[in-house]
Structures are given as structure tokens and as C-alpha cells.
Coordinates of C-alpha atoms in Angstrom, one line a residue:
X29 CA 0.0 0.0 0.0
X30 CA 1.5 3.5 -0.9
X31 CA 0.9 4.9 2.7
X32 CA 3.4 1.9 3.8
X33 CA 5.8 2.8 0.9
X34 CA 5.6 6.6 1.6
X35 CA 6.6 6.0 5.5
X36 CA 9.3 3.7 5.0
X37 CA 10.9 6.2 2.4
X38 CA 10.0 9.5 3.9
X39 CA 9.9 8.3 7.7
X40 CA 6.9 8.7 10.4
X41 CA 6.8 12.5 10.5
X42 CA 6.1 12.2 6.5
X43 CA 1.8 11.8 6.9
X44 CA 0.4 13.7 9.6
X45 CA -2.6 11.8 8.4
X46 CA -3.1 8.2 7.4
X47 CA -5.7 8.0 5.2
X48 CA -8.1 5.2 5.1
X49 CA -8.9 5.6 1.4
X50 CA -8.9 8.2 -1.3
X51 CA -6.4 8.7 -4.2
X52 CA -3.6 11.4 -3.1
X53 CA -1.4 11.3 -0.3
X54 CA 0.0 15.1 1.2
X55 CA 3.7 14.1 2.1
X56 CA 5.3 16.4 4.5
X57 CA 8.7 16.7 3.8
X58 CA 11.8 17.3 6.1
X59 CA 13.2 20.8 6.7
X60 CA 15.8 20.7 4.8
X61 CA 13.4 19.7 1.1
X62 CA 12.2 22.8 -0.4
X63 CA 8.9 21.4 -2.9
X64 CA 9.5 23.4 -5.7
X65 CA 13.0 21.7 -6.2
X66 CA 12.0 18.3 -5.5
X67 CA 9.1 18.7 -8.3
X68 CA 11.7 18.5 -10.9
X69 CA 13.7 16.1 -9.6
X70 CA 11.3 13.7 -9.0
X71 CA 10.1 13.9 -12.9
X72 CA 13.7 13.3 -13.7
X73 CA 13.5 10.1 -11.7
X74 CA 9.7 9.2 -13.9
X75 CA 7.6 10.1 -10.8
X76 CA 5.0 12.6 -10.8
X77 CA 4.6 14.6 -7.5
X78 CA 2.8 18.1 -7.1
X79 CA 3.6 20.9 -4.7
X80 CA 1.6 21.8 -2.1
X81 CA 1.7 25.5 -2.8
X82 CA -0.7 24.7 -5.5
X83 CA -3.3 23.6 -3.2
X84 CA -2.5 26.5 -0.9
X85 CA -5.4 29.6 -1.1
X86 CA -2.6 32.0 0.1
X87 CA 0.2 30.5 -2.3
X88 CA 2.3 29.9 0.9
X89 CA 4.2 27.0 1.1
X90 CA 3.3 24.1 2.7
X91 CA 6.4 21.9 2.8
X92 CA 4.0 19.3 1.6
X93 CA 4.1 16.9 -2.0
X94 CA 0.8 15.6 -2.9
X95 CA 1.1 11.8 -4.3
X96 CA -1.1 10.8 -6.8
X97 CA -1.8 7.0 -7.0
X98 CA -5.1 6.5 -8.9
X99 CA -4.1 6.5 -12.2
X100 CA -1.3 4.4 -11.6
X101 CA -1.2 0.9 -13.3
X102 CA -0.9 -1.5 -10.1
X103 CA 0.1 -1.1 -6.2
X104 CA 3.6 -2.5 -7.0
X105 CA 4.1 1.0 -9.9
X106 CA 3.3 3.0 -6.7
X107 CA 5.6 1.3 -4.5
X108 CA 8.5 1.1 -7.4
X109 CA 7.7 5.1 -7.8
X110 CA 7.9 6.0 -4.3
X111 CA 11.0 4.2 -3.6
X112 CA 12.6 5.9 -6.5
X113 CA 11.8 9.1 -4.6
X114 CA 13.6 8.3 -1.4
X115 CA 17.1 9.2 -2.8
X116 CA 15.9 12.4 -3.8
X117 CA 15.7 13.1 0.2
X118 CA 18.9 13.0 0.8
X119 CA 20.7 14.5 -2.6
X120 CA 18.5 17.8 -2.1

């Protein structure tokens, strides 16, 4: 399940909420991650993330991702995806 793949790559603090079903995740990440650098990146690596500042009403930013998983193909492309992110967490 991606909440399991997204706490063992991001760490605990990573959802303040654990969803129960739905088809986005909001990823929180560490203090050192700025969102609008690790949009790019994360394309670079074939994974699709969106930052949280477009969600945000007052275009402040939210140190937050939001994962998308309903379009992928299977639970195992979300998993693959997710762990192909976990680098990126450390390089930037």
C-alpha cells in the first residue's frame, strides 16, 4: 500500500494523516526539502509529485508533496515510484 511505501521512504513524521482511502497522499517533507526543487527532480526520476503551494489559497508553502496513485497501473508501480523518490531526500 502507498501509505506503507511513503513511511518507510519519507519516515513517520512524513503523513500527519493516514488516510483510510482516497487517491492522493499530502507528504510532508523534512526541513531541509524545499517542494518546488523536488518537483523536478522527482520527474527526472519518472515520478509525478505536485507541490503543495498549488493547493495552498494564500500560495504559501506548505512543505507538503501531494502523491497521486489513482491513475497508476498497479500497487507494485506505486511502491517502485515511491521508492525511486527516497534518494531524492537526501541528494537535495
Amino acid at each position: 500500500m502507498a501509505t506503507e511505501a511513503v513511511l518507510a521512504a519519507f519516515g513517520d513524521h512524513a503523513l500527519a494523516r493516514r488516510p483510510r482511502g482516497g487517491y492522493h497522499l499530502w507528504v510532508s517533507l523534512p526541513a531541509h526539502l524545499d517542494e518546488h526543487q523536488l518537483v523536478p527532480a522527482a520527474l527526472a526520476k519518472g515520478v509525478a509529485i505536485t507541490p503543495g503551494t498549488n493547493f495552498s489559497a494564500s500560495g504559501n508553502s506548505l512543505r507538503h508533496v501531494r502523491l497521486s496513485y489513482v491513475a497508476a497501473p498497479s500497487a507494485s508501480d506505486v511502491d517502485d515510484a515511491i521508492r525511486r523518490l527516497a534518494p531524492l531526500l537526501i541528494e537535495h
